Amino acid sequence: MKESTVSEIKDLILSLKKNGKIISFVPTMGNLHQGHVSLVERARKESDIVVVSIFVNPTQFGPNEDFNNYPRTLDEDLKKIKEAGCDIVFTPEVLEMYPTENERLNNNKSELDKNISRTMVSAFQKNKVLCGKFRPGHFDGVLTIVLKLFNICMPDKTYFGLKDYQQYILIKDMVKMLNLDIEVIGCPIIRDKDGLALSSRNSYMSVEQRKKALSLSKALNSIKNAFKEGEKDNKKLKGLGLSIMSDDDINIQYVEIVDSETLIPVREAGEGNLVAIAGYCGNTRLIDNIIL
Ligand code: AMP
């Protein structure tokens, strides 16, 4: 079943909840791959009704980011999630989610218009580190749309990929802080056979760039192996990752080893810490991470 208005999907979900159904929810921006499918399959196993949203959210893209070019492949997406066991798809238009954004959209801009009054959800501290440092406003856009979608879809459980680890932590924090009765479940990163983490943005890369992009997972594995062999020095471990990625011409944004809950950098690496990396391969921004 496909719904695109807030009132329709709310009515539908409310009636299901009245009948005692456990609702799970997987938010996505579409151009779905096996990573997204894995979330839907897990939700299918653990609930009665699986709701997936497909919405490219303008408020989480910066002014020079790829909102307009983000791949939109709705027909293929619908097939994939149906096969994976999705019951209800929510595919709103931008104006349905942001009714006051008319003017901005007419000007074809993805950035936030400062003249428009807007209520946003904001994280503090943890939105300034890792990706947040390089994408100002991104996580405010993510938290805002996810809270809106939670209010609309009223899920009991929600599934997020650990590929976007910082996003997962910020959503968990939001749910706790705002007293939402939703269980947030983090799901493993799905990778291509050669190790590249699946991402909708991988399709931007040429064959040559795709090969170089492998250095992200190589860097993470090398750091983890060195750690297992006894290296604990944060600087040395980071240096290892940096040199692997720069050899492959990755324009590195960061390599960080942080506490996996607070996201604060650790001086000495320890088991359970998160190694997170981000960089550009050509014009494509890639992220990846691993737990030590
Ligand atoms: P997106 O469509 O990029 O907003 O992603 C929607 C959801 O899919 C998020 O929870 C992502 O973390 C998750 N996701 C994206 N790529 C992967 C992947 N390779 N493995 C697991 N989950 C993923």
PDB file of C-alpha atoms and ligand atoms in Angstrom:
ATOM      1  CA  MET A   1       0.000   0.000   0.000  1.00  0.00           C
ATOM      2  CA  LYS A   2       1.358   3.433  -0.952  1.00  0.00           C
ATOM      3  CA  GLU A   3       0.319   6.643   0.773  1.00  0.00           C
ATOM      4  CA  SER A   4       1.548  10.139   0.132  1.00  0.00           C
ATOM      5  CA  THR A   5      -0.436  12.381   2.440  1.00  0.00           C
ATOM      6  CA  VAL A   6       0.036  12.775   6.158  1.00  0.00           C
ATOM      7  CA  SER A   7      -3.655  12.431   6.970  1.00  0.00           C
ATOM      8  CA  GLU A   8      -4.077   9.211   4.962  1.00  0.00           C
ATOM      9  CA  ILE A   9      -1.139   7.434   6.515  1.00  0.00           C
ATOM     10  CA  LYS A  10      -2.022   8.613  10.020  1.00  0.00           C
ATOM     11  CA  ASP A  11      -5.580   7.287   9.673  1.00  0.00           C
ATOM     12  CA  LEU A  12      -4.318   3.974   8.368  1.00  0.00           C
ATOM     13  CA  ILE A  13      -1.736   3.499  11.098  1.00  0.00           C
ATOM     14  CA  LEU A  14      -4.088   4.596  13.868  1.00  0.00           C
ATOM     15  CA  SER A  15      -6.604   1.959  12.816  1.00  0.00           C
ATOM     16  CA  LEU A  16      -3.882  -0.708  12.765  1.00  0.00           C
ATOM     17  CA  LYS A  17      -2.675   0.336  16.213  1.00  0.00           C
ATOM     18  CA  LYS A  18      -6.232   0.144  17.556  1.00  0.00           C
ATOM     19  CA  ASN A  19      -6.183  -3.474  16.456  1.00  0.00           C
ATOM     20  CA  GLY A  20      -3.055  -4.059  18.509  1.00  0.00           C
ATOM     21  CA  LYS A  21      -0.588  -4.286  15.632  1.00  0.00           C
ATOM     22  CA  ILE A  22       3.109  -3.693  16.338  1.00  0.00           C
ATOM     23  CA  ILE A  23       4.324  -1.085  13.858  1.00  0.00           C
ATOM     24  CA  SER A  24       7.912  -0.864  12.675  1.00  0.00           C
ATOM     25  CA  PHE A  25       9.313   1.984  10.647  1.00  0.00           C
ATOM     26  CA  VAL A  26      12.293   2.346   8.293  1.00  0.00           C
ATOM     27  CA  PRO A  27      12.974   5.904   7.082  1.00  0.00           C
ATOM     28  CA  THR A  28      14.914   6.197   3.808  1.00  0.00           C
ATOM     29  CA  MET A  29      15.715   8.670   1.068  1.00  0.00           C
ATOM     30  CA  GLY A  30      15.150   6.079  -1.667  1.00  0.00           C
ATOM     31  CA  ASN A  31      17.519   4.736  -4.337  1.00  0.00           C
ATOM     32  CA  LEU A  32      17.342   1.628  -2.260  1.00  0.00           C
ATOM     33  CA  HIS A  33      20.037  -1.041  -2.087  1.00  0.00           C
ATOM     34  CA  GLN A  34      20.680  -4.152  -0.028  1.00  0.00           C
ATOM     35  CA  GLY A  35      21.569  -2.004   3.006  1.00  0.00           C
ATOM     36  CA  HIS A  36      18.056  -0.562   3.088  1.00  0.00           C
ATOM     37  CA  VAL A  37      16.544  -3.955   2.246  1.00  0.00           C
ATOM     38  CA  SER A  38      18.311  -5.517   5.250  1.00  0.00           C
ATOM     39  CA  LEU A  39      16.534  -3.037   7.541  1.00  0.00           C
ATOM     40  CA  VAL A  40      13.146  -3.864   6.018  1.00  0.00           C
ATOM     41  CA  GLU A  41      13.792  -7.611   6.319  1.00  0.00           C
ATOM     42  CA  ARG A  42      14.744  -7.266   9.966  1.00  0.00           C
ATOM     43  CA  ALA A  43      11.649  -5.141  10.649  1.00  0.00           C
ATOM     44  CA  ARG A  44       9.506  -7.757   8.872  1.00  0.00           C
ATOM     45  CA  LYS A  45      10.735 -10.432  11.302  1.00  0.00           C
ATOM     46  CA  GLU A  46      10.158  -8.334  14.402  1.00  0.00           C
ATOM     47  CA  SER A  47       6.772  -6.659  13.899  1.00  0.00           C
ATOM     48  CA  ASP A  48       3.268  -6.990  12.414  1.00  0.00           C
ATOM     49  CA  ILE A  49       3.285  -4.017  10.058  1.00  0.00           C
ATOM     50  CA  VAL A  50       6.356  -2.643   8.275  1.00  0.00           C
ATOM     51  CA  VAL A  51       6.213   0.994   7.185  1.00  0.00           C
ATOM     52  CA  VAL A  52       8.945   2.455   4.951  1.00  0.00           C
ATOM     53  CA  SER A  53       9.211   6.129   4.051  1.00  0.00           C
ATOM     54  CA  ILE A  54      10.910   7.331   0.887  1.00  0.00           C
ATOM     55  CA  PHE A  55      11.608  11.038   1.071  1.00  0.00           C
ATOM     56  CA  VAL A  56      14.619  13.058  -0.036  1.00  0.00           C
ATOM     57  CA  ASN A  57      14.661  15.551   2.803  1.00  0.00           C
ATOM     58  CA  PRO A  58      15.776  19.021   1.666  1.00  0.00           C
ATOM     59  CA  THR A  59      16.522  20.355   5.155  1.00  0.00           C
ATOM     60  CA  GLN A  60      19.394  17.935   5.708  1.00  0.00           C
ATOM     61  CA  PHE A  61      21.305  19.024   2.588  1.00  0.00           C
ATOM     62  CA  GLY A  62      23.726  21.945   2.694  1.00  0.00           C
ATOM     63  CA  PRO A  63      23.664  24.678   0.025  1.00  0.00           C
ATOM     64  CA  ASN A  64      26.413  23.048  -2.050  1.00  0.00           C
ATOM     65  CA  GLU A  65      25.284  19.478  -1.539  1.00  0.00           C
ATOM     66  CA  ASP A  66      23.503  17.123  -3.905  1.00  0.00           C
ATOM     67  CA  PHE A  67      19.790  17.610  -3.074  1.00  0.00           C
ATOM     68  CA  ASN A  68      18.767  18.251  -6.680  1.00  0.00           C
ATOM     69  CA  ASN A  69      20.918  15.454  -8.111  1.00  0.00           C
ATOM     70  CA  TYR A  70      20.226  12.861  -5.420  1.00  0.00           C
ATOM     71  CA  PRO A  71      19.191   9.679  -7.298  1.00  0.00           C
ATOM     72  CA  ARG A  72      15.404   9.197  -7.349  1.00  0.00           C
ATOM     73  CA  THR A  73      14.320   5.710  -8.453  1.00  0.00           C
ATOM     74  CA  LEU A  74      10.846   5.248  -6.997  1.00  0.00           C
ATOM     75  CA  ASP A  75       9.574   2.417  -9.245  1.00  0.00           C
ATOM     76  CA  GLU A  76      12.574   0.159  -8.573  1.00  0.00           C
ATOM     77  CA  ASP A  77      12.489   1.082  -4.879  1.00  0.00           C
ATOM     78  CA  LEU A  78       8.848   0.038  -4.529  1.00  0.00           C
ATOM     79  CA  LYS A  79       9.600  -3.381  -6.033  1.00  0.00           C
ATOM     80  CA  LYS A  80      12.568  -3.989  -3.740  1.00  0.00           C
ATOM     81  CA  ILE A  81      10.793  -3.143  -0.508  1.00  0.00           C
ATOM     82  CA  LYS A  82       7.668  -5.052  -1.462  1.00  0.00           C
ATOM     83  CA  GLU A  83       9.809  -8.164  -1.934  1.00  0.00           C
ATOM     84  CA  ALA A  84      11.506  -7.514   1.402  1.00  0.00           C
ATOM     85  CA  GLY A  85       8.112  -7.531   3.147  1.00  0.00           C
ATOM     86  CA  CYS A  86       7.105  -3.874   3.447  1.00  0.00           C
ATOM     87  CA  ASP A  87       3.353  -3.344   4.022  1.00  0.00           C
ATOM     88  CA  ILE A  88       3.007   0.431   3.734  1.00  0.00           C
ATOM     89  CA  VAL A  89       5.161   2.952   1.877  1.00  0.00           C
ATOM     90  CA  PHE A  90       4.960   6.633   2.677  1.00  0.00           C
ATOM     91  CA  THR A  91       6.129   8.821  -0.222  1.00  0.00           C
ATOM     92  CA  PRO A  92       5.219  12.420   0.584  1.00  0.00           C
ATOM     93  CA  GLU A  93       6.010  15.420  -1.621  1.00  0.00           C
ATOM     94  CA  VAL A  94       8.251  18.071  -0.077  1.00  0.00           C
ATOM     95  CA  LEU A  95       5.333  20.466   0.402  1.00  0.00           C
ATOM     96  CA  GLU A  96       3.394  17.832   2.313  1.00  0.00           C
ATOM     97  CA  MET A  97       6.218  17.657   4.863  1.00  0.00           C
ATOM     98  CA  TYR A  98       7.198  21.336   4.777  1.00  0.00           C
ATOM     99  CA  PRO A  99       4.064  23.299   3.826  1.00  0.00           C
ATOM    100  CA  THR A 100       5.781  26.669   4.335  1.00  0.00           C
ATOM    101  CA  GLU A 101       8.634  25.971   1.949  1.00  0.00           C
ATOM    102  CA  ASN A 102       6.843  26.960  -1.251  1.00  0.00           C
ATOM    103  CA  GLU A 103       8.986  29.949  -2.060  1.00  0.00           C
ATOM    104  CA  ARG A 104      12.269  28.215  -1.429  1.00  0.00           C
ATOM    105  CA  LEU A 105      11.263  25.302  -3.617  1.00  0.00           C
ATOM    106  CA  ASN A 106      10.164  27.577  -6.421  1.00  0.00           C
ATOM    107  CA  ASN A 107      13.628  29.053  -6.379  1.00  0.00           C
ATOM    108  CA  ASN A 108      14.987  25.522  -6.578  1.00  0.00           C
ATOM    109  CA  LYS A 109      17.185  25.964  -3.535  1.00  0.00           C
ATOM    110  CA  SER A 110      17.985  23.214  -1.107  1.00  0.00           C
ATOM    111  CA  GLU A 111      19.371  25.380   1.664  1.00  0.00           C
ATOM    112  CA  LEU A 112      17.337  26.619   4.580  1.00  0.00           C
ATOM    113  CA  ASP A 113      15.691  29.931   3.862  1.00  0.00           C
ATOM    114  CA  LYS A 114      16.404  32.236   6.786  1.00  0.00           C
ATOM    115  CA  ASN A 115      13.190  34.199   6.180  1.00  0.00           C
ATOM    116  CA  ILE A 116      10.966  31.227   6.792  1.00  0.00           C
ATOM    117  CA  SER A 117       9.830  30.617  10.345  1.00  0.00           C
ATOM    118  CA  ARG A 118      10.630  27.060  11.211  1.00  0.00           C
ATOM    119  CA  THR A 119      10.704  24.822  14.267  1.00  0.00           C
ATOM    120  CA  MET A 120      13.663  22.467  14.168  1.00  0.00           C
ATOM    121  CA  VAL A 121      15.021  19.751  16.436  1.00  0.00           C
ATOM    122  CA  SER A 122      18.628  20.394  17.343  1.00  0.00           C
ATOM    123  CA  ALA A 123      21.246  18.248  18.975  1.00  0.00           C
ATOM    124  CA  PHE A 124      24.026  19.873  20.967  1.00  0.00           C
ATOM    125  CA  GLN A 125      27.675  18.797  21.225  1.00  0.00           C
ATOM    126  CA  LYS A 126      27.325  15.522  19.353  1.00  0.00           C
ATOM    127  CA  ASN A 127      26.180  17.369  16.228  1.00  0.00           C
ATOM    128  CA  LYS A 128      29.448  19.334  16.133  1.00  0.00           C
ATOM    129  CA  VAL A 129      31.779  16.338  15.836  1.00  0.00           C
ATOM    130  CA  LEU A 130      32.600  13.852  13.056  1.00  0.00           C
ATOM    131  CA  CYS A 131      30.281  14.539  10.076  1.00  0.00           C
ATOM    132  CA  GLY A 132      28.522  17.359  11.933  1.00  0.00           C
ATOM    133  CA  LYS A 133      31.707  19.411  11.829  1.00  0.00           C
ATOM    134  CA  PHE A 134      31.738  19.307   8.039  1.00  0.00           C
ATOM    135  CA  ARG A 135      28.000  19.442   7.404  1.00  0.00           C
ATOM    136  CA  PRO A 136      26.597  22.311   9.501  1.00  0.00           C
ATOM    137  CA  GLY A 137      22.851  21.969   9.989  1.00  0.00           C
ATOM    138  CA  HIS A 138      22.752  18.448   8.546  1.00  0.00           C
ATOM    139  CA  PHE A 139      21.795  16.653  11.738  1.00  0.00           C
ATOM    140  CA  ASP A 140      19.203  19.281  12.663  1.00  0.00           C
ATOM    141  CA  GLY A 141      17.569  18.490   9.329  1.00  0.00           C
ATOM    142  CA  VAL A 142      17.809  14.751   9.989  1.00  0.00           C
ATOM    143  CA  LEU A 143      16.393  14.927  13.521  1.00  0.00           C
ATOM    144  CA  THR A 144      13.589  17.234  12.434  1.00  0.00           C
ATOM    145  CA  ILE A 145      12.418  15.032   9.584  1.00  0.00           C
ATOM    146  CA  VAL A 146      12.773  11.846  11.628  1.00  0.00           C
ATOM    147  CA  LEU A 147      10.729  13.280  14.509  1.00  0.00           C
ATOM    148  CA  LYS A 148       8.064  14.425  12.032  1.00  0.00           C
ATOM    149  CA  LEU A 149       8.006  10.950  10.481  1.00  0.00           C
ATOM    150  CA  PHE A 150       7.810   9.326  13.927  1.00  0.00           C
ATOM    151  CA  ASN A 151       4.822  11.535  14.788  1.00  0.00           C
ATOM    152  CA  ILE A 152       3.136  10.627  11.526  1.00  0.00           C
ATOM    153  CA  CYS A 153       3.900   6.882  11.461  1.00  0.00           C
ATOM    154  CA  MET A 154       3.689   6.298  15.234  1.00  0.00           C
ATOM    155  CA  PRO A 155       6.018   3.278  15.222  1.00  0.00           C
ATOM    156  CA  ASP A 156       6.786   0.962  18.131  1.00  0.00           C
ATOM    157  CA  LYS A 157      10.178   0.129  16.634  1.00  0.00           C
ATOM    158  CA  THR A 158      12.456   1.851  14.171  1.00  0.00           C
ATOM    159  CA  TYR A 159      15.475   0.539  12.280  1.00  0.00           C
ATOM    160  CA  PHE A 160      18.612   2.510  11.386  1.00  0.00           C
ATOM    161  CA  GLY A 161      21.818   1.404   9.692  1.00  0.00           C
ATOM    162  CA  LEU A 162      25.061   1.633  11.640  1.00  0.00           C
ATOM    163  CA  LYS A 163      26.659   2.860   8.416  1.00  0.00           C
ATOM    164  CA  ASP A 164      25.412   6.300   9.506  1.00  0.00           C
ATOM    165  CA  TYR A 165      26.637   5.729  13.039  1.00  0.00           C
ATOM    166  CA  GLN A 166      26.443   9.334  14.259  1.00  0.00           C
ATOM    167  CA  GLN A 167      22.891   9.582  12.933  1.00  0.00           C
ATOM    168  CA  TYR A 168      21.959   6.421  14.847  1.00  0.00           C
ATOM    169  CA  ILE A 169      23.379   7.822  18.104  1.00  0.00           C
ATOM    170  CA  LEU A 170      21.654  11.182  17.646  1.00  0.00           C
ATOM    171  CA  ILE A 171      18.308   9.492  16.955  1.00  0.00           C
ATOM    172  CA  LYS A 172      18.727   7.303  20.042  1.00  0.00           C
ATOM    173  CA  ASP A 173      19.517  10.420  22.100  1.00  0.00           C
ATOM    174  CA  MET A 174      16.492  12.254  20.686  1.00  0.00           C
ATOM    175  CA  VAL A 175      14.153   9.376  21.505  1.00  0.00           C
ATOM    176  CA  LYS A 176      15.433   9.264  25.073  1.00  0.00           C
ATOM    177  CA  MET A 177      15.512  13.022  25.595  1.00  0.00           C
ATOM    178  CA  LEU A 178      12.032  13.646  24.135  1.00  0.00           C
ATOM    179  CA  ASN A 179      10.490  10.611  25.885  1.00  0.00           C
ATOM    180  CA  LEU A 180       9.353   8.895  22.713  1.00  0.00           C
ATOM    181  CA  ASP A 181       8.133   5.337  23.233  1.00  0.00           C
ATOM    182  CA  ILE A 182      10.048   3.949  20.289  1.00  0.00           C
ATOM    183  CA  GLU A 183      12.689   1.241  20.297  1.00  0.00           C
ATOM    184  CA  VAL A 184      15.630   2.277  18.096  1.00  0.00           C
ATOM    185  CA  ILE A 185      17.414  -0.688  16.567  1.00  0.00           C
ATOM    186  CA  GLY A 186      20.846  -0.327  14.939  1.00  0.00           C
ATOM    187  CA  CYS A 187      21.556  -2.756  12.100  1.00  0.00           C
ATOM    188  CA  PRO A 188      24.922  -3.906  10.690  1.00  0.00           C
ATOM    189  CA  ILE A 189      26.605  -2.212   7.728  1.00  0.00           C
ATOM    190  CA  ILE A 190      25.961  -4.061   4.471  1.00  0.00           C
ATOM    191  CA  ARG A 191      28.960  -4.086   2.131  1.00  0.00           C
ATOM    192  CA  ASP A 192      29.722  -5.107  -1.415  1.00  0.00           C
ATOM    193  CA  LYS A 193      31.776  -8.321  -1.716  1.00  0.00           C
ATOM    194  CA  ASP A 194      34.995  -6.297  -1.913  1.00  0.00           C
ATOM    195  CA  GLY A 195      34.219  -4.394   1.288  1.00  0.00           C
ATOM    196  CA  LEU A 196      32.811  -1.086   0.053  1.00  0.00           C
ATOM    197  CA  ALA A 197      29.894  -0.035   2.271  1.00  0.00           C
ATOM    198  CA  LEU A 198      26.751   0.217   0.150  1.00  0.00           C
ATOM    199  CA  SER A 199      25.510   3.756  -0.335  1.00  0.00           C
ATOM    200  CA  SER A 200      23.092   5.474  -2.696  1.00  0.00           C
ATOM    201  CA  ARG A 201      25.949   7.852  -3.500  1.00  0.00           C
ATOM    202  CA  ASN A 202      28.217   5.049  -4.792  1.00  0.00           C
ATOM    203  CA  SER A 203      26.452   5.360  -8.150  1.00  0.00           C
ATOM    204  CA  TYR A 204      28.078   8.782  -8.631  1.00  0.00           C
ATOM    205  CA  MET A 205      31.525   7.178  -8.945  1.00  0.00           C
ATOM    206  CA  SER A 206      33.374   6.076 -12.095  1.00  0.00           C
ATOM    207  CA  VAL A 207      34.881   2.561 -12.240  1.00  0.00           C
ATOM    208  CA  GLU A 208      38.289   4.049 -11.412  1.00  0.00           C
ATOM    209  CA  GLN A 209      36.936   6.014  -8.442  1.00  0.00           C
ATOM    210  CA  ARG A 210      35.007   2.986  -7.223  1.00  0.00           C
ATOM    211  CA  LYS A 211      38.355   1.127  -6.917  1.00  0.00           C
ATOM    212  CA  LYS A 212      39.897   3.973  -4.962  1.00  0.00           C
ATOM    213  CA  ALA A 213      36.872   4.157  -2.681  1.00  0.00           C
ATOM    214  CA  LEU A 214      37.839   0.740  -1.355  1.00  0.00           C
ATOM    215  CA  SER A 215      40.594   2.427   0.604  1.00  0.00           C
ATOM    216  CA  LEU A 216      38.020   3.497   3.217  1.00  0.00           C
ATOM    217  CA  SER A 217      37.228  -0.055   4.260  1.00  0.00           C
ATOM    218  CA  LYS A 218      40.905  -0.988   3.831  1.00  0.00           C
ATOM    219  CA  ALA A 219      41.903   1.822   6.191  1.00  0.00           C
ATOM    220  CA  LEU A 220      39.347   0.718   8.792  1.00  0.00           C
ATOM    221  CA  ASN A 221      40.441  -2.917   8.612  1.00  0.00           C
ATOM    222  CA  SER A 222      44.115  -1.977   8.889  1.00  0.00           C
ATOM    223  CA  ILE A 223      43.399   0.137  11.962  1.00  0.00           C
ATOM    224  CA  LYS A 224      41.433  -2.691  13.528  1.00  0.00           C
ATOM    225  CA  ASN A 225      44.172  -5.236  12.755  1.00  0.00           C
ATOM    226  CA  ALA A 226      46.891  -3.000  14.184  1.00  0.00           C
ATOM    227  CA  PHE A 227      44.736  -2.511  17.293  1.00  0.00           C
ATOM    228  CA  LYS A 228      44.285  -6.272  17.662  1.00  0.00           C
ATOM    229  CA  GLU A 229      48.054  -6.692  17.399  1.00  0.00           C
ATOM    230  CA  GLY A 230      48.489  -4.359  20.353  1.00  0.00           C
ATOM    231  CA  GLU A 231      48.720  -0.815  18.964  1.00  0.00           C
ATOM    232  CA  LYS A 232      46.667   1.482  21.200  1.00  0.00           C
ATOM    233  CA  ASP A 233      48.116   4.871  20.303  1.00  0.00           C
ATOM    234  CA  ASN A 234      45.315   6.915  18.777  1.00  0.00           C
ATOM    235  CA  LYS A 235      47.699   9.042  16.690  1.00  0.00           C
ATOM    236  CA  LYS A 236      49.500   6.039  15.216  1.00  0.00           C
ATOM    237  CA  LEU A 237      46.273   4.229  14.432  1.00  0.00           C
ATOM    238  CA  LYS A 238      44.794   7.310  12.797  1.00  0.00           C
ATOM    239  CA  GLY A 239      48.026   7.866  10.864  1.00  0.00           C
ATOM    240  CA  LEU A 240      47.736   4.380   9.409  1.00  0.00           C
ATOM    241  CA  GLY A 241      44.253   5.113   8.092  1.00  0.00           C
ATOM    242  CA  LEU A 242      45.227   8.542   6.800  1.00  0.00           C
ATOM    243  CA  SER A 243      48.162   7.188   4.795  1.00  0.00           C
ATOM    244  CA  ILE A 244      46.108   4.390   3.186  1.00  0.00           C
ATOM    245  CA  MET A 245      43.408   6.806   2.099  1.00  0.00           C
ATOM    246  CA  SER A 246      45.728   9.526   0.873  1.00  0.00           C
ATOM    247  CA  ASP A 247      47.626   6.941  -1.229  1.00  0.00           C
ATOM    248  CA  ASP A 248      44.332   6.424  -3.058  1.00  0.00           C
ATOM    249  CA  ASP A 249      43.741  10.166  -3.540  1.00  0.00           C
ATOM    250  CA  ILE A 250      40.867  10.303  -1.106  1.00  0.00           C
ATOM    251  CA  ASN A 251      40.307  13.886  -0.024  1.00  0.00           C
ATOM    252  CA  ILE A 252      40.034  13.041   3.660  1.00  0.00           C
ATOM    253  CA  GLN A 253      37.689  14.946   5.963  1.00  0.00           C
ATOM    254  CA  TYR A 254      38.429  13.006   9.119  1.00  0.00           C
ATOM    255  CA  VAL A 255      39.692   9.799  10.680  1.00  0.00           C
ATOM    256  CA  GLU A 256      38.597   9.663  14.318  1.00  0.00           C
ATOM    257  CA  ILE A 257      38.679   7.119  17.104  1.00  0.00           C
ATOM    258  CA  VAL A 258      35.935   7.972  19.576  1.00  0.00           C
ATOM    259  CA  ASP A 259      33.878   6.586  22.425  1.00  0.00           C
ATOM    260  CA  SER A 260      30.983   4.833  20.709  1.00  0.00           C
ATOM    261  CA  GLU A 261      28.310   6.495  22.885  1.00  0.00           C
ATOM    262  CA  THR A 262      29.653   9.987  23.626  1.00  0.00           C
ATOM    263  CA  LEU A 263      31.518  10.331  20.294  1.00  0.00           C
ATOM    264  CA  ILE A 264      34.355  12.022  22.208  1.00  0.00           C
ATOM    265  CA  PRO A 265      37.849  11.175  20.871  1.00  0.00           C
ATOM    266  CA  VAL A 266      39.801   8.752  23.050  1.00  0.00           C
ATOM    267  CA  ARG A 267      43.484   9.182  23.828  1.00  0.00           C
ATOM    268  CA  GLU A 268      44.169   5.457  23.861  1.00  0.00           C
ATOM    269  CA  ALA A 269      42.110   3.170  21.655  1.00  0.00           C
ATOM    270  CA  GLY A 270      40.127   0.519  23.503  1.00  0.00           C
ATOM    271  CA  GLU A 271      37.788  -2.328  22.666  1.00  0.00           C
ATOM    272  CA  GLY A 272      34.325  -1.067  21.679  1.00  0.00           C
ATOM    273  CA  ASN A 273      35.593   2.315  20.431  1.00  0.00           C
ATOM    274  CA  LEU A 274      34.321   3.580  17.110  1.00  0.00           C
ATOM    275  CA  VAL A 275      36.682   4.345  14.238  1.00  0.00           C
ATOM    276  CA  ALA A 276      34.861   6.692  11.865  1.00  0.00           C
ATOM    277  CA  ILE A 277      36.115   8.103   8.588  1.00  0.00           C
ATOM    278  CA  ALA A 278      34.871  10.400   5.858  1.00  0.00           C
ATOM    279  CA  GLY A 279      36.313  11.739   2.651  1.00  0.00           C
ATOM    280  CA  TYR A 280      35.686  12.618  -0.945  1.00  0.00           C
ATOM    281  CA  CYS A 281      36.464  10.227  -3.762  1.00  0.00           C
ATOM    282  CA  GLY A 282      36.251  12.626  -6.706  1.00  0.00           C
ATOM    283  CA  ASN A 283      33.061  14.573  -5.977  1.00  0.00           C
ATOM    284  CA  THR A 284      31.453  11.765  -4.016  1.00  0.00           C
ATOM    285  CA  ARG A 285      31.404  12.062  -0.246  1.00  0.00           C
ATOM    286  CA  LEU A 286      31.854   8.685   1.444  1.00  0.00           C
ATOM    287  CA  ILE A 287      31.652   7.635   5.083  1.00  0.00           C
ATOM    288  CA  ASP A 288      32.409   4.374   6.831  1.00  0.00           C
ATOM    289  CA  ASN A 289      33.147   3.068  10.313  1.00  0.00           C
ATOM    290  CA  ILE A 290      34.108   0.041  12.343  1.00  0.00           C
ATOM    291  CA  ILE A 291      33.937  -0.889  16.025  1.00  0.00           C
ATOM    292  CA  LEU A 292      37.261  -1.969  17.580  1.00  0.00           C
TER     293      LEU A 292
HETATM  294  P1  AMP B   1      19.367   6.821   3.484  1.00  0.00           P
HETATM  295  O1  AMP B   1      18.415   6.418   2.413  1.00  0.00           O
HETATM  296  O2  AMP B   1      20.771   7.002   3.004  1.00  0.00           O
HETATM  297  O3  AMP B   1      18.859   7.983   4.312  1.00  0.00           O
HETATM  298  O4  AMP B   1      19.449   5.600   4.497  1.00  0.00           O
HETATM  299  C1  AMP B   1      18.299   5.069   5.099  1.00  0.00           C
HETATM  300  C2  AMP B   1      18.706   4.067   6.140  1.00  0.00           C
HETATM  301  O5  AMP B   1      19.465   3.017   5.513  1.00  0.00           O
HETATM  302  C3  AMP B   1      19.611   4.663   7.223  1.00  0.00           C
HETATM  303  O6  AMP B   1      19.239   4.107   8.476  1.00  0.00           O
HETATM  304  C4  AMP B   1      20.969   4.205   6.812  1.00  0.00           C
HETATM  305  O7  AMP B   1      21.886   4.106   7.887  1.00  0.00           O
HETATM  306  C5  AMP B   1      20.664   2.835   6.234  1.00  0.00           C
HETATM  307  N1  AMP B   1      21.747   2.379   5.373  1.00  0.00           N
HETATM  308  C6  AMP B   1      22.280   3.018   4.297  1.00  0.00           C
HETATM  309  N2  AMP B   1      23.322   2.323   3.792  1.00  0.00           N
HETATM  310  C7  AMP B   1      23.444   1.205   4.556  1.00  0.00           C
HETATM  311  C8  AMP B   1      24.321   0.082   4.540  1.00  0.00           C
HETATM  312  N3  AMP B   1      25.299  -0.043   3.637  1.00  0.00           N
HETATM  313  N4  AMP B   1      24.150  -0.874   5.479  1.00  0.00           N
HETATM  314  C9  AMP B   1      23.168  -0.751   6.416  1.00  0.00           C
HETATM  315  N5  AMP B   1      22.308   0.259   6.470  1.00  0.00           N
HETATM  316  C10 AMP B   1      22.438   1.240   5.560  1.00  0.00           C
END
